[in-house]
Amino acid sequence: MTTTVRIDVTSAVPHYEQLRSQLAALITAGALADGERLPTVRALAHDLGIAPGTVARTYRDLEAGGLVLTRRKVGTVVTAPPAALDRAAVTEAAERFVRLARDHGLDDAAVRDAVAAALLTTRDEPGVPASS
């Protein structure tokens, strides 16, 4: 994996969620391409200074979301995001939202809180898939 991910040990966000969100964003943006192999659980855990179980949980969550596929003797590879969703448009909208939030003085934690609140309030809307 040529793209760097980082864990902020001072953040209140759990390590597995920091890693999951960064990898999901990289896959969604196309920085990690379909078929690209992710590091082994142990290698990534060592590189980030976190427990292997944390990386394993992250990979399981990404697999449940359809972003990676893990197979014995093959490892964990990126799978193409679903074609039905124009991820580039979603990524662009997310970037606009973050710029707007920062222009209004929100820090990263407040931006995450706003997204989490939006996820909760739109959960039961028609056409909105349930989270896993």
Tab-separated table of N, CA and C in Angstrom:
chain	number	residue	atom	x	y	z
A	1	MET	N	0.860	-1.180	0.000
A	1	MET	CA	0.000	0.000	0.000
A	1	MET	C	0.892	1.225	0.000
A	2	THR	N	0.737	2.046	-1.019
A	2	THR	CA	1.593	3.211	-1.141
A	2	THR	C	1.043	4.423	-0.400
A	3	THR	N	-0.235	4.411	-0.095
A	3	THR	CA	-0.866	5.527	0.600
A	3	THR	C	-0.716	5.349	2.108
A	4	THR	N	-0.458	6.449	2.784
A	4	THR	CA	-0.208	6.396	4.219
A	4	THR	C	-1.479	6.637	5.020
A	5	VAL	N	-1.661	5.830	6.055
A	5	VAL	CA	-2.717	6.063	7.034
A	5	VAL	C	-2.040	6.318	8.367
A	6	ARG	N	-2.723	7.066	9.223
A	6	ARG	CA	-2.151	7.420	10.517
A	6	ARG	C	-3.188	7.208	11.614
A	7	ILE	N	-2.696	6.878	12.780
A	7	ILE	CA	-3.546	6.752	13.957
A	7	ILE	C	-3.189	7.886	14.908
A	8	ASP	N	-4.204	8.637	15.329
A	8	ASP	CA	-4.014	9.722	16.292
A	8	ASP	C	-4.298	9.154	17.677
A	9	VAL	N	-3.223	8.903	18.422
A	9	VAL	CA	-3.379	8.283	19.738
A	9	VAL	C	-4.039	9.219	20.753
A	10	THR	N	-4.101	10.515	20.448
A	10	THR	CA	-4.731	11.465	21.369
A	10	THR	C	-6.222	11.628	21.092
A	11	SER	N	-6.705	11.052	19.989
A	11	SER	CA	-8.103	11.201	19.598
A	11	SER	C	-9.003	10.300	20.434
A	12	ALA	N	-10.224	10.772	20.665
A	12	ALA	CA	-11.222	9.958	21.370
A	12	ALA	C	-11.836	8.912	20.441
A	13	VAL	N	-11.597	9.058	19.137
A	13	VAL	CA	-12.115	8.097	18.160
A	13	VAL	C	-11.299	6.815	18.281
A	14	PRO	N	-11.970	5.664	18.421
A	14	PRO	CA	-11.232	4.396	18.555
A	14	PRO	C	-10.306	4.152	17.363
A	15	HIS	N	-9.196	3.481	17.629
A	15	HIS	CA	-8.205	3.227	16.582
A	15	HIS	C	-8.800	2.503	15.390
A	16	TYR	N	-9.647	1.493	15.643
A	16	TYR	CA	-10.212	0.740	14.523
A	16	TYR	C	-11.081	1.640	13.646
A	17	GLU	N	-11.779	2.599	14.256
A	17	GLU	CA	-12.636	3.489	13.468
A	17	GLU	C	-11.806	4.508	12.697
A	18	GLN	N	-10.713	4.979	13.289
A	18	GLN	CA	-9.818	5.872	12.556
A	18	GLN	C	-9.284	5.163	11.313
A	19	LEU	N	-8.840	3.931	11.503
A	19	LEU	CA	-8.271	3.164	10.399
A	19	LEU	C	-9.344	2.837	9.366
A	20	ARG	N	-10.515	2.392	9.824
A	20	ARG	CA	-11.603	2.039	8.910
A	20	ARG	C	-12.003	3.228	8.045
A	21	SER	N	-12.181	4.379	8.674
A	21	SER	CA	-12.638	5.544	7.917
A	21	SER	C	-11.576	6.016	6.919
A	22	GLN	N	-10.310	5.944	7.300
A	22	GLN	CA	-9.253	6.354	6.374
A	22	GLN	C	-9.157	5.405	5.183
A	23	LEU	N	-9.187	4.095	5.451
A	23	LEU	CA	-9.110	3.129	4.354
A	23	LEU	C	-10.348	3.211	3.466
A	24	ALA	N	-11.524	3.350	4.063
A	24	ALA	CA	-12.751	3.476	3.277
A	24	ALA	C	-12.694	4.717	2.381
A	25	ALA	N	-12.181	5.810	2.924
A	25	ALA	CA	-12.062	7.038	2.131
A	25	ALA	C	-11.084	6.855	0.978
A	26	LEU	N	-9.973	6.174	1.228
A	26	LEU	CA	-8.987	5.933	0.174
A	26	LEU	C	-9.559	5.039	-0.925
A	27	ILE	N	-10.326	4.044	-0.528
A	27	ILE	CA	-10.937	3.141	-1.507
A	27	ILE	C	-12.000	3.899	-2.304
A	28	THR	N	-12.835	4.637	-1.593
A	28	THR	CA	-13.908	5.393	-2.237
A	28	THR	C	-13.364	6.422	-3.218
A	29	ALA	N	-12.278	7.064	-2.850
A	29	ALA	CA	-11.686	8.087	-3.710
A	29	ALA	C	-10.877	7.486	-4.856
A	30	GLY	N	-10.645	6.170	-4.810
A	30	GLY	CA	-9.876	5.527	-5.868
A	30	GLY	C	-8.380	5.516	-5.630
A	31	ALA	N	-7.936	6.023	-4.471
A	31	ALA	CA	-6.506	6.013	-4.162
A	31	ALA	C	-6.013	4.586	-3.920
A	32	LEU	N	-6.900	3.724	-3.469
A	32	LEU	CA	-6.628	2.290	-3.383
A	32	LEU	C	-7.528	1.640	-4.432
A	33	ALA	N	-6.918	1.055	-5.439
A	33	ALA	CA	-7.660	0.575	-6.606
A	33	ALA	C	-8.196	-0.835	-6.426
A	34	ASP	N	-9.188	-1.142	-7.221
A	34	ASP	CA	-9.766	-2.479	-7.264
A	34	ASP	C	-8.652	-3.505	-7.505
A	35	GLY	N	-8.618	-4.519	-6.664
A	35	GLY	CA	-7.612	-5.567	-6.787
A	35	GLY	C	-6.313	-5.307	-6.043
A	36	GLU	N	-6.138	-4.095	-5.545
A	36	GLU	CA	-4.911	-3.771	-4.805
A	36	GLU	C	-4.913	-4.509	-3.473
A	37	ARG	N	-3.785	-5.086	-3.149
A	37	ARG	CA	-3.651	-5.866	-1.928
A	37	ARG	C	-3.285	-4.960	-0.755
A	38	LEU	N	-3.999	-5.124	0.347
A	38	LEU	CA	-3.680	-4.380	1.566
A	38	LEU	C	-2.604	-5.137	2.338
A	39	PRO	N	-1.889	-4.444	3.215
A	39	PRO	CA	-0.878	-5.129	4.024
A	39	PRO	C	-1.525	-6.198	4.905
A	40	THR	N	-0.730	-7.160	5.328
A	40	THR	CA	-1.245	-8.164	6.256
A	40	THR	C	-1.633	-7.477	7.556
A	41	VAL	N	-2.476	-8.137	8.308
A	41	VAL	CA	-2.916	-7.596	9.597
A	41	VAL	C	-1.719	-7.293	10.476
A	42	ARG	N	-0.817	-8.254	10.583
A	42	ARG	CA	0.348	-8.061	11.464
A	42	ARG	C	1.267	-6.942	10.972
A	43	ALA	N	1.481	-6.868	9.663
A	43	ALA	CA	2.368	-5.834	9.123
A	43	ALA	C	1.800	-4.439	9.358
A	44	LEU	N	0.509	-4.267	9.081
A	44	LEU	CA	-0.096	-2.946	9.269
A	44	LEU	C	-0.149	-2.579	10.753
A	45	ALA	N	-0.468	-3.551	11.593
A	45	ALA	CA	-0.487	-3.293	13.043
A	45	ALA	C	0.892	-2.848	13.516
A	46	HIS	N	1.914	-3.524	13.051
A	46	HIS	CA	3.290	-3.163	13.434
A	46	HIS	C	3.625	-1.752	12.950
A	47	ASP	N	3.295	-1.450	11.681
A	47	ASP	CA	3.610	-0.135	11.117
A	47	ASP	C	2.901	0.998	11.860
A	48	LEU	N	1.672	0.740	12.305
A	48	LEU	CA	0.888	1.782	12.979
A	48	LEU	C	1.051	1.778	14.496
A	49	GLY	N	1.689	0.731	15.031
A	49	GLY	CA	1.874	0.653	16.473
A	49	GLY	C	0.587	0.349	17.217
A	50	ILE	N	-0.274	-0.454	16.591
A	50	ILE	CA	-1.544	-0.829	17.226
A	50	ILE	C	-1.652	-2.350	17.279
A	51	ALA	N	-2.644	-2.843	17.969
A	51	ALA	CA	-2.815	-4.286	18.133
A	51	ALA	C	-3.318	-4.930	16.832
A	52	PRO	N	-2.836	-6.135	16.529
A	52	PRO	CA	-3.318	-6.839	15.336
A	52	PRO	C	-4.837	-7.037	15.337
A	53	GLY	N	-5.429	-7.234	16.508
A	53	GLY	CA	-6.876	-7.388	16.589
A	53	GLY	C	-7.624	-6.150	16.104
A	54	THR	N	-7.019	-4.995	16.299
A	54	THR	CA	-7.621	-3.741	15.840
A	54	THR	C	-7.665	-3.705	14.318
A	55	VAL	N	-6.577	-4.092	13.686
A	55	VAL	CA	-6.529	-4.124	12.219
A	55	VAL	C	-7.476	-5.192	11.693
A	56	ALA	N	-7.505	-6.349	12.345
A	56	ALA	CA	-8.403	-7.427	11.921
A	56	ALA	C	-9.858	-6.954	11.981
A	57	ARG	N	-10.218	-6.246	13.038
A	57	ARG	CA	-11.589	-5.725	13.152
A	57	ARG	C	-11.879	-4.744	12.021
A	58	THR	N	-10.918	-3.894	11.731
A	58	THR	CA	-11.075	-2.926	10.647
A	58	THR	C	-11.312	-3.646	9.323
A	59	TYR	N	-10.507	-4.653	9.033
A	59	TYR	CA	-10.653	-5.394	7.784
A	59	TYR	C	-12.014	-6.093	7.722
A	60	ARG	N	-12.488	-6.636	8.852
A	60	ARG	CA	-13.810	-7.271	8.884
A	60	ARG	C	-14.911	-6.245	8.583
A	61	ASP	N	-14.796	-5.056	9.174
A	61	ASP	CA	-15.780	-4.000	8.940
A	61	ASP	C	-15.774	-3.561	7.474
A	62	LEU	N	-14.578	-3.430	6.904
A	62	LEU	CA	-14.480	-3.044	5.495
A	62	LEU	C	-15.053	-4.129	4.590
A	63	GLU	N	-14.835	-5.382	4.972
A	63	GLU	CA	-15.384	-6.488	4.180
A	63	GLU	C	-16.912	-6.495	4.280
A	64	ALA	N	-17.434	-6.248	5.459
A	64	ALA	CA	-18.889	-6.189	5.638
A	64	ALA	C	-19.490	-5.062	4.798
A	65	GLY	N	-18.727	-4.011	4.583
A	65	GLY	CA	-19.178	-2.888	3.767
A	65	GLY	C	-18.944	-3.083	2.279
A	66	GLY	N	-18.377	-4.230	1.902
A	66	GLY	CA	-18.165	-4.516	0.492
A	66	GLY	C	-16.980	-3.808	-0.136
A	67	LEU	N	-16.076	-3.286	0.702
A	67	LEU	CA	-14.937	-2.541	0.161
A	67	LEU	C	-13.685	-3.391	-0.014
A	68	VAL	N	-13.591	-4.488	0.723
A	68	VAL	CA	-12.454	-5.400	0.586
A	68	VAL	C	-12.957	-6.833	0.638
A	69	LEU	N	-12.095	-7.740	0.236
A	69	LEU	CA	-12.384	-9.160	0.308
A	69	LEU	C	-11.149	-9.846	0.881
A	70	THR	N	-11.337	-10.672	1.904
A	70	THR	CA	-10.223	-11.363	2.535
A	70	THR	C	-10.351	-12.853	2.271
A	71	ARG	N	-9.265	-13.438	1.776
A	71	ARG	CA	-9.218	-14.873	1.516
A	71	ARG	C	-7.880	-15.417	1.982
A	72	ARG	N	-7.946	-16.622	2.550
A	72	ARG	CA	-6.711	-17.273	2.979
A	72	ARG	C	-5.772	-17.447	1.791
A	73	LYS	N	-4.516	-17.304	2.061
A	73	LYS	CA	-3.429	-17.439	1.087
A	73	LYS	C	-3.405	-16.336	0.042
A	74	VAL	N	-4.417	-15.482	0.032
A	74	VAL	CA	-4.460	-14.361	-0.908
A	74	VAL	C	-4.287	-13.050	-0.158
A	75	GLY	N	-4.901	-12.955	1.017
A	75	GLY	CA	-4.847	-11.742	1.804
A	75	GLY	C	-6.096	-10.905	1.616
A	76	THR	N	-5.970	-9.634	1.911
A	76	THR	CA	-7.090	-8.712	1.813
A	76	THR	C	-6.867	-7.812	0.615
A	77	VAL	N	-7.834	-7.815	-0.294
A	77	VAL	CA	-7.728	-7.007	-1.512
A	77	VAL	C	-8.928	-6.068	-1.610
A	78	VAL	N	-8.683	-4.930	-2.232
A	78	VAL	CA	-9.727	-3.936	-2.451
A	78	VAL	C	-10.683	-4.467	-3.513
A	79	THR	N	-11.966	-4.298	-3.274
A	79	THR	CA	-12.969	-4.635	-4.283
A	79	THR	C	-13.553	-3.332	-4.807
A	80	ALA	N	-13.976	-3.372	-6.022
A	80	ALA	CA	-14.530	-2.166	-6.634
A	80	ALA	C	-15.761	-1.712	-5.870
A	81	PRO	N	-15.885	-0.423	-5.621
A	81	PRO	CA	-17.109	0.070	-4.989
A	81	PRO	C	-18.312	-0.234	-5.888
A	82	PRO	N	-19.503	-0.366	-5.311
A	82	PRO	CA	-20.681	-0.653	-6.118
A	82	PRO	C	-20.865	0.365	-7.240
A	83	ALA	N	-21.108	-0.140	-8.444
A	83	ALA	CA	-21.237	0.730	-9.608
A	83	ALA	C	-22.469	1.627	-9.529
A	84	ALA	N	-23.479	1.225	-8.770
A	84	ALA	CA	-24.713	1.997	-8.708
A	84	ALA	C	-24.525	3.343	-8.014
A	85	LEU	N	-23.487	3.491	-7.253
A	85	LEU	CA	-23.262	4.722	-6.512
A	85	LEU	C	-22.136	5.512	-7.158
A	86	ASP	N	-22.394	6.740	-7.482
A	86	ASP	CA	-21.362	7.599	-8.051
A	86	ASP	C	-20.523	8.138	-6.899
A	87	ARG	N	-19.524	7.372	-6.521
A	87	ARG	CA	-18.718	7.733	-5.355
A	87	ARG	C	-17.954	9.037	-5.552
A	88	ALA	N	-17.605	9.360	-6.778
A	88	ALA	CA	-16.904	10.624	-7.010
A	88	ALA	C	-17.792	11.803	-6.606
A	89	ALA	N	-19.074	11.723	-6.912
A	89	ALA	CA	-20.000	12.798	-6.543
A	89	ALA	C	-20.147	12.887	-5.034
A	90	VAL	N	-20.201	11.732	-4.367
A	90	VAL	CA	-20.333	11.713	-2.913
A	90	VAL	C	-19.063	12.285	-2.273
A	91	THR	N	-17.904	11.884	-2.796
A	91	THR	CA	-16.635	12.388	-2.272
A	91	THR	C	-16.549	13.897	-2.445
A	92	GLU	N	-16.963	14.387	-3.598
A	92	GLU	CA	-16.948	15.829	-3.862
A	92	GLU	C	-17.885	16.567	-2.894
A	93	ALA	N	-19.067	16.004	-2.665
A	93	ALA	CA	-20.005	16.627	-1.730
A	93	ALA	C	-19.444	16.634	-0.309
A	94	ALA	N	-18.779	15.550	0.075
A	94	ALA	CA	-18.178	15.477	1.408
A	94	ALA	C	-17.090	16.537	1.559
A	95	GLU	N	-16.294	16.717	0.525
A	95	GLU	CA	-15.237	17.729	0.576
A	95	GLU	C	-15.827	19.130	0.684
A	96	ARG	N	-16.917	19.388	-0.053
A	96	ARG	CA	-17.595	20.693	0.053
A	96	ARG	C	-18.127	20.905	1.462
A	97	PHE	N	-18.721	19.846	2.040
A	97	PHE	CA	-19.256	19.944	3.398
A	97	PHE	C	-18.145	20.275	4.401
A	98	VAL	N	-17.014	19.583	4.286
A	98	VAL	CA	-15.905	19.818	5.221
A	98	VAL	C	-15.395	21.250	5.083
A	99	ARG	N	-15.250	21.730	3.843
A	99	ARG	CA	-14.812	23.119	3.648
A	99	ARG	C	-15.807	24.102	4.277
A	100	LEU	N	-17.108	23.862	4.070
A	100	LEU	CA	-18.133	24.716	4.652
A	100	LEU	C	-18.064	24.695	6.179
A	101	ALA	N	-17.938	23.505	6.748
A	101	ALA	CA	-17.862	23.365	8.201
A	101	ALA	C	-16.652	24.102	8.755
A	102	ARG	N	-15.526	23.956	8.092
A	102	ARG	CA	-14.311	24.651	8.561
A	102	ARG	C	-14.441	26.154	8.412
A	103	ASP	N	-15.094	26.596	7.321
A	103	ASP	CA	-15.331	28.031	7.142
A	103	ASP	C	-16.185	28.600	8.279
A	104	HIS	N	-17.009	27.737	8.884
A	104	HIS	CA	-17.858	28.153	10.003
A	104	HIS	C	-17.224	27.850	11.353
A	105	GLY	N	-15.952	27.497	11.346
A	105	GLY	CA	-15.208	27.347	12.585
A	105	GLY	C	-15.298	25.995	13.266
A	106	LEU	N	-15.849	24.992	12.593
A	106	LEU	CA	-15.954	23.671	13.214
A	106	LEU	C	-14.610	22.938	13.130
A	107	ASP	N	-14.247	22.251	14.213
A	107	ASP	CA	-13.045	21.429	14.191
A	107	ASP	C	-13.422	20.023	13.708
A	108	ASP	N	-12.432	19.150	13.572
A	108	ASP	CA	-12.674	17.804	13.039
A	108	ASP	C	-13.689	17.024	13.868
A	109	ALA	N	-13.620	17.152	15.175
A	109	ALA	CA	-14.558	16.424	16.034
A	109	ALA	C	-15.988	16.906	15.788
A	110	ALA	N	-16.171	18.194	15.634
A	110	ALA	CA	-17.506	18.738	15.385
A	110	ALA	C	-18.020	18.315	14.007
A	111	VAL	N	-17.130	18.218	13.025
A	111	VAL	CA	-17.523	17.758	11.690
A	111	VAL	C	-17.985	16.307	11.765
A	112	ARG	N	-17.221	15.463	12.470
A	112	ARG	CA	-17.617	14.056	12.634
A	112	ARG	C	-18.954	13.951	13.365
A	113	ASP	N	-19.143	14.782	14.386
A	113	ASP	CA	-20.414	14.776	15.123
A	113	ASP	C	-21.574	15.156	14.209
A	114	ALA	N	-21.360	16.134	13.336
A	114	ALA	CA	-22.419	16.563	12.420
A	114	ALA	C	-22.777	15.439	11.446
A	115	VAL	N	-21.775	14.735	10.945
A	115	VAL	CA	-22.034	13.617	10.033
A	115	VAL	C	-22.755	12.493	10.779
A	116	ALA	N	-22.309	12.186	11.992
A	116	ALA	CA	-22.958	11.135	12.786
A	116	ALA	C	-24.420	11.494	13.048
A	117	ALA	N	-24.691	12.754	13.352
A	117	ALA	CA	-26.070	13.191	13.587
A	117	ALA	C	-26.902	13.062	12.310
A	118	ALA	N	-26.316	13.420	11.175
A	118	ALA	CA	-27.036	13.301	9.903
A	118	ALA	C	-27.333	11.842	9.585
A	119	LEU	N	-26.403	10.956	9.892
A	119	LEU	CA	-26.646	9.533	9.671
A	119	LEU	C	-27.815	9.041	10.516
A	120	LEU	N	-27.875	9.506	11.740
A	120	LEU	CA	-28.970	9.097	12.625
A	120	LEU	C	-30.313	9.646	12.168
A	121	THR	N	-30.342	10.903	11.742
A	121	THR	CA	-31.614	11.517	11.378
A	121	THR	C	-32.143	11.044	10.036
A	122	THR	N	-31.279	10.514	9.185
A	122	THR	CA	-31.730	10.039	7.869
A	122	THR	C	-31.892	8.533	7.821
A	123	ARG	N	-31.655	7.842	8.918
A	123	ARG	CA	-31.659	6.384	8.965
A	123	ARG	C	-32.953	5.772	8.437
A	124	ASP	N	-34.098	6.324	8.770
A	124	ASP	CA	-35.379	5.722	8.409
A	124	ASP	C	-36.001	6.323	7.148
A	125	GLU	N	-35.233	7.133	6.414
A	125	GLU	CA	-35.770	7.725	5.190
A	125	GLU	C	-35.844	6.677	4.079
A	126	PRO	N	-36.860	6.768	3.224
A	126	PRO	CA	-36.961	5.830	2.101
A	126	PRO	C	-35.743	5.949	1.188
A	127	GLY	N	-35.245	4.804	0.724
A	127	GLY	CA	-34.107	4.790	-0.193
A	127	GLY	C	-32.761	4.855	0.487
A	128	VAL	N	-32.743	4.965	1.803
A	128	VAL	CA	-31.486	5.027	2.545
A	128	VAL	C	-31.175	3.632	3.052
A	129	PRO	N	-30.045	3.040	2.577
A	129	PRO	CA	-29.714	1.691	3.047
A	129	PRO	C	-29.336	1.692	4.516
A	130	ALA	N	-29.664	0.625	5.202
A	130	ALA	CA	-29.314	0.483	6.615
A	130	ALA	C	-27.818	0.293	6.746
A	131	SER	N	-27.242	0.800	7.833
A	131	SER	CA	-25.820	0.579	8.075
A	131	SER	C	-25.603	-0.816	8.593
A	132	SER	N	-24.347	-1.274	8.445
A	132	SER	CA	-24.048	-2.632	8.935
A	132	SER	C	-23.451	-2.608	10.298
